[in-house]
PDB file of C-alpha atoms and ligand atoms in Angstrom:
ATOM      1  CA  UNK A   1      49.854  96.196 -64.289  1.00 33.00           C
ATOM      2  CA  UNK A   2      48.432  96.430 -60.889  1.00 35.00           C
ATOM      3  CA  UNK A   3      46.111  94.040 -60.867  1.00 36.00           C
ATOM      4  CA  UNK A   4      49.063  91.416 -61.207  1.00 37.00           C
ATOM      5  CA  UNK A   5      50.741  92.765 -58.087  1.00 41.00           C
ATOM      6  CA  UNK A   6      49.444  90.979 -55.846  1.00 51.00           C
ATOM      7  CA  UNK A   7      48.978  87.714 -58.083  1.00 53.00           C
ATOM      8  CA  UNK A   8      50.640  84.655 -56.581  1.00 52.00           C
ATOM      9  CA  UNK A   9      53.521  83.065 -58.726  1.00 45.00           C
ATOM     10  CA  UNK A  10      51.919  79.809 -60.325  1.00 43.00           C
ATOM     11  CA  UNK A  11      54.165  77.494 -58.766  1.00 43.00           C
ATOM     12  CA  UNK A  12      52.914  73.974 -60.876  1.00 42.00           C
ATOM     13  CA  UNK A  13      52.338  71.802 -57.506  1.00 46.00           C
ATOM     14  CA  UNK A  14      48.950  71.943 -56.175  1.00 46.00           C
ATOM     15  CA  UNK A  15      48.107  75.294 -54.608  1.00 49.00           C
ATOM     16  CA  UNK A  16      47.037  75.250 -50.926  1.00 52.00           C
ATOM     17  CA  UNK A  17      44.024  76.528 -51.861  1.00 49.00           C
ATOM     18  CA  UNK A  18      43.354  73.742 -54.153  1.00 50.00           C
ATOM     19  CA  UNK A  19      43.931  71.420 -50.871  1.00 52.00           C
ATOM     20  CA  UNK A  20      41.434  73.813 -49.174  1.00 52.00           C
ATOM     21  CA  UNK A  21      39.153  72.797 -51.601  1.00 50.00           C
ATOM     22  CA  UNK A  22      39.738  69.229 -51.480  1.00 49.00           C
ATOM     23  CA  UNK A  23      39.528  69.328 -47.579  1.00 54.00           C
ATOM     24  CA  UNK A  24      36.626  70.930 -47.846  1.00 51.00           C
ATOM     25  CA  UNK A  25      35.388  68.334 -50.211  1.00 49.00           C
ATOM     26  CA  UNK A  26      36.299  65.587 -47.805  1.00 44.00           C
ATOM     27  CA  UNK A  27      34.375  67.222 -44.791  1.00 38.00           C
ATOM     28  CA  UNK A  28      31.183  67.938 -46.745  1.00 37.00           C
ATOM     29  CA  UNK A  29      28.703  66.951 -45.076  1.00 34.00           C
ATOM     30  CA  UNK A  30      29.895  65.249 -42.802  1.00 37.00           C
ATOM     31  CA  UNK A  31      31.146  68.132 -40.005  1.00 49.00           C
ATOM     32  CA  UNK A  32      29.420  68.191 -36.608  1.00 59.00           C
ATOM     33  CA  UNK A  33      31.201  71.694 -35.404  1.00 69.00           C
ATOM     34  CA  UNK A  34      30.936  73.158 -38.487  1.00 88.00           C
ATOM     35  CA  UNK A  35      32.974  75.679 -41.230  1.00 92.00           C
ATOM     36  CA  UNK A  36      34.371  77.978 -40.021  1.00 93.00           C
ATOM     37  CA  UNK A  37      36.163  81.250 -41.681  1.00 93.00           C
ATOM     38  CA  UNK A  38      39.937  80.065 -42.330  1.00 93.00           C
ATOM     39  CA  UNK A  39      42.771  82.523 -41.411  1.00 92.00           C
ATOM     40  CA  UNK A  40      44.060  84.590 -44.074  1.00 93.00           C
ATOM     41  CA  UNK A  41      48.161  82.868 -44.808  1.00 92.00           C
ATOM     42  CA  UNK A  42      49.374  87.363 -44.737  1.00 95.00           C
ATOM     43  CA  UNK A  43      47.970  90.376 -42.227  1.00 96.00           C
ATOM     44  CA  UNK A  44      45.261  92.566 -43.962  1.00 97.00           C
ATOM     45  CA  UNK A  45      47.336  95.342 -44.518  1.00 96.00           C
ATOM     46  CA  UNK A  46      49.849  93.167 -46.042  1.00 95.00           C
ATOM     47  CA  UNK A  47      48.723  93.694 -50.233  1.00 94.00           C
ATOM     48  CA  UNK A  48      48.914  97.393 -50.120  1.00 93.00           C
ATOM     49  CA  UNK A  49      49.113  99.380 -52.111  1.00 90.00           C
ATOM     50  CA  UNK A  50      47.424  97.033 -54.037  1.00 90.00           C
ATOM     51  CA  UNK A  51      44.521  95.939 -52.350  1.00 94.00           C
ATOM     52  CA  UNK A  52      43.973  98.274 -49.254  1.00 96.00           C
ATOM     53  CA  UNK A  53      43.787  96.495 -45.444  1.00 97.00           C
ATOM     54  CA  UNK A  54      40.259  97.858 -45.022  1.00 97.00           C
ATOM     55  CA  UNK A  55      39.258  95.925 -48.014  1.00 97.00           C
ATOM     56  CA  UNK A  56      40.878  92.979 -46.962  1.00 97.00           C
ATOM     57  CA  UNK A  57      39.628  93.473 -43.730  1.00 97.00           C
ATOM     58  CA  UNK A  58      35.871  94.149 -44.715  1.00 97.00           C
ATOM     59  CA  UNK A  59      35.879  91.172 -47.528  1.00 96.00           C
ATOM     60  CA  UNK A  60      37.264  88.651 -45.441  1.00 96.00           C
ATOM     61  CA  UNK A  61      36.102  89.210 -41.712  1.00 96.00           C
ATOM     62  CA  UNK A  62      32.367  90.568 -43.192  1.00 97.00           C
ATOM     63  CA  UNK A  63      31.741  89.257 -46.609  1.00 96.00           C
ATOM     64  CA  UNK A  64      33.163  85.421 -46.201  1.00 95.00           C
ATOM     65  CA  UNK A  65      32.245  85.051 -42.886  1.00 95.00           C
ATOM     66  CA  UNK A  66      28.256  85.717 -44.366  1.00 97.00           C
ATOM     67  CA  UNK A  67      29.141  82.946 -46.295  1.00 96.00           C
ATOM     68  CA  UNK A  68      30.325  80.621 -43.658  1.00 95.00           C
ATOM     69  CA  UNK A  69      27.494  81.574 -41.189  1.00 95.00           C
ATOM     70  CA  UNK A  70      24.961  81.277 -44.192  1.00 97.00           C
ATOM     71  CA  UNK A  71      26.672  77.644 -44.908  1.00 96.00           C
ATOM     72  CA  UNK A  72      26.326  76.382 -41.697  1.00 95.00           C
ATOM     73  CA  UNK A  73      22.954  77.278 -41.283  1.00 96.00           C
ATOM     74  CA  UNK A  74      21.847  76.087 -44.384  1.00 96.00           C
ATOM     75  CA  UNK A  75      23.333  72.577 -43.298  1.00 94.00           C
ATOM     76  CA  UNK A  76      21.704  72.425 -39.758  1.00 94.00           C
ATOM     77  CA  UNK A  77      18.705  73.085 -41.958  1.00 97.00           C
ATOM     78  CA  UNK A  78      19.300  70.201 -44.129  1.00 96.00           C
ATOM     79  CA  UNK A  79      20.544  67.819 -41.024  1.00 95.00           C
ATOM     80  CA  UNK A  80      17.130  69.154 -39.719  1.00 96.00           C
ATOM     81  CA  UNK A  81      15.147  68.671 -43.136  1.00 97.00           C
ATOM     82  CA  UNK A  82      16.562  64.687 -43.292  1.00 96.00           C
ATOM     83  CA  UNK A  83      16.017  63.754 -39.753  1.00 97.00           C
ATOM     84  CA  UNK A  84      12.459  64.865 -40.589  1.00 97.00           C
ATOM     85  CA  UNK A  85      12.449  62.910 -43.802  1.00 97.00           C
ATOM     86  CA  UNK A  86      10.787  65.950 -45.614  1.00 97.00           C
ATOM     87  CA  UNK A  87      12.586  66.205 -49.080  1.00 96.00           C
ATOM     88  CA  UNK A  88      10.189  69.213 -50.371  1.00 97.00           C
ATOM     89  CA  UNK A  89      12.840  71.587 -47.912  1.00 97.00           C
ATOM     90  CA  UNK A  90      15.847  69.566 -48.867  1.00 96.00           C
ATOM     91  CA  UNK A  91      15.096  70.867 -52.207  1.00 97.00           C
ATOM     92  CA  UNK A  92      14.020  74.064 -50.857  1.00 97.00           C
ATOM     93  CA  UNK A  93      17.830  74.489 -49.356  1.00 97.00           C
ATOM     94  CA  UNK A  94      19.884  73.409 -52.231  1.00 97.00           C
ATOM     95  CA  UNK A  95      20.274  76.669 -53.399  1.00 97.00           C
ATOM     96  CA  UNK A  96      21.153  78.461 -50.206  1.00 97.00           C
ATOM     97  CA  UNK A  97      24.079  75.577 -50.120  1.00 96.00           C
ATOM     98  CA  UNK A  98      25.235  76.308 -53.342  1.00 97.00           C
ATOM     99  CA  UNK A  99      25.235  80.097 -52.775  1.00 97.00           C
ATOM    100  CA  UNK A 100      26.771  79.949 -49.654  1.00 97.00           C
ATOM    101  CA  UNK A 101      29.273  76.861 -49.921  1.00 96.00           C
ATOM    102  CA  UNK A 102      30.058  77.915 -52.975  1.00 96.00           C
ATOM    103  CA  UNK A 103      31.168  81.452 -51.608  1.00 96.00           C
ATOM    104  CA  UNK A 104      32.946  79.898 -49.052  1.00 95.00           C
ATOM    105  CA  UNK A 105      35.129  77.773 -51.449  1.00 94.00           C
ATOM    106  CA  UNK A 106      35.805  80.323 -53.439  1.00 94.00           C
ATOM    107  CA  UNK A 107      36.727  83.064 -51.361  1.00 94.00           C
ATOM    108  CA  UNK A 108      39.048  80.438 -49.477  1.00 93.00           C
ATOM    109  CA  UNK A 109      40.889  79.794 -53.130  1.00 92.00           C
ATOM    110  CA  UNK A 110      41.011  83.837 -53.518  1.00 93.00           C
ATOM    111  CA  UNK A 111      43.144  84.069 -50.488  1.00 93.00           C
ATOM    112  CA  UNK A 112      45.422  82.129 -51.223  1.00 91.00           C
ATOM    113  CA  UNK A 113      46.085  83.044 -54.477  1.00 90.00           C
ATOM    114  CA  UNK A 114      46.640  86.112 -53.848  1.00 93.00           C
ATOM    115  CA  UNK A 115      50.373  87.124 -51.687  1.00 93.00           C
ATOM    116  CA  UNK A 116      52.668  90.219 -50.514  1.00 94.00           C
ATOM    117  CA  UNK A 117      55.427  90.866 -53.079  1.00 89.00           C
ATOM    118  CA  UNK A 118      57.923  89.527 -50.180  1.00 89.00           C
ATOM    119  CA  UNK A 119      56.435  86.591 -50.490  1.00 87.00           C
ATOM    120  CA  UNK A 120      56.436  85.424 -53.968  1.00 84.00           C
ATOM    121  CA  UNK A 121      53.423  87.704 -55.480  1.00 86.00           C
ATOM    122  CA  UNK A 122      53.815  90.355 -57.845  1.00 79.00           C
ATOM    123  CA  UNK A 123      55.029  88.886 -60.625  1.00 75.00           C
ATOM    124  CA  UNK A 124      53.352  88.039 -63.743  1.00 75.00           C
ATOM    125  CA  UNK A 125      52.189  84.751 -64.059  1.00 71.00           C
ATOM    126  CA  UNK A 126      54.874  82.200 -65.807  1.00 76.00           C
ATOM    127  CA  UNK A 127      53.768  79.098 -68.488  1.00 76.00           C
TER     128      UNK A 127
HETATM  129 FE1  LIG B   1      33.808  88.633 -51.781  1.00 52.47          FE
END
């Protein structure tokens, strides 16, 4: 099937992406520079002919970087929001976090999950 080309194999240990997320976790909050858009672990081109290296290319550099730059702005407006001790727009924001943050974190799983057949994808899964 070629959807499960590019599928990384499940390996059992904890996925990097998975220690993405848990880095991420840890940092909430509490950054002062920032997210920032992570590298992808392969070259954009590097999926095909599975997933093309425009796709990769637009998804990545256009559609998760929205998310980062919508993140961080959402948390300068919170930082803002607290330091003015006005909870109606910390409420207000909540959602723009969650939209954002949340497509952060889970575009920076889909990465890596996803790996050229030279390295270890396009197998089925195993288990
Ligand atoms: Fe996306």
């Amino acid at each position: 099937m070629a959807t499960m080309v590019a599928l990384r194999k499940s390996t059992g240990a904890i996925s990097s992406g998975a220690r993405s997320l848990l880095s991420f976790q840890r940092g909430f909050g509490t950054s002062d520079h920032g997210y920032t858009l992570p590298d992808l672990p392969y070259e954009y081109g590097a999926l095909e002919p599975v997933i093309s290296g425009e796709i990769m290319q637009l998804h990545h550099s256009k559609h998760h970087q929205a998310y980062v730059t919508g993140f961080n702005q959402a948390m300068e407006k919170l930082k803002e929001a607290h330091s003015k001790r006005d909870p109606q727009t910390i409420v207000q924001l909540q959602s723009l976090i969650k939209f954002n943050g949340g497509g952060h974190v889970n575009h920076s799983i889909f990465w890596q999950n996803l790996a050229p057949v030279k390295e270890g994808g396009g197998a089925p899964p195993e288990g």
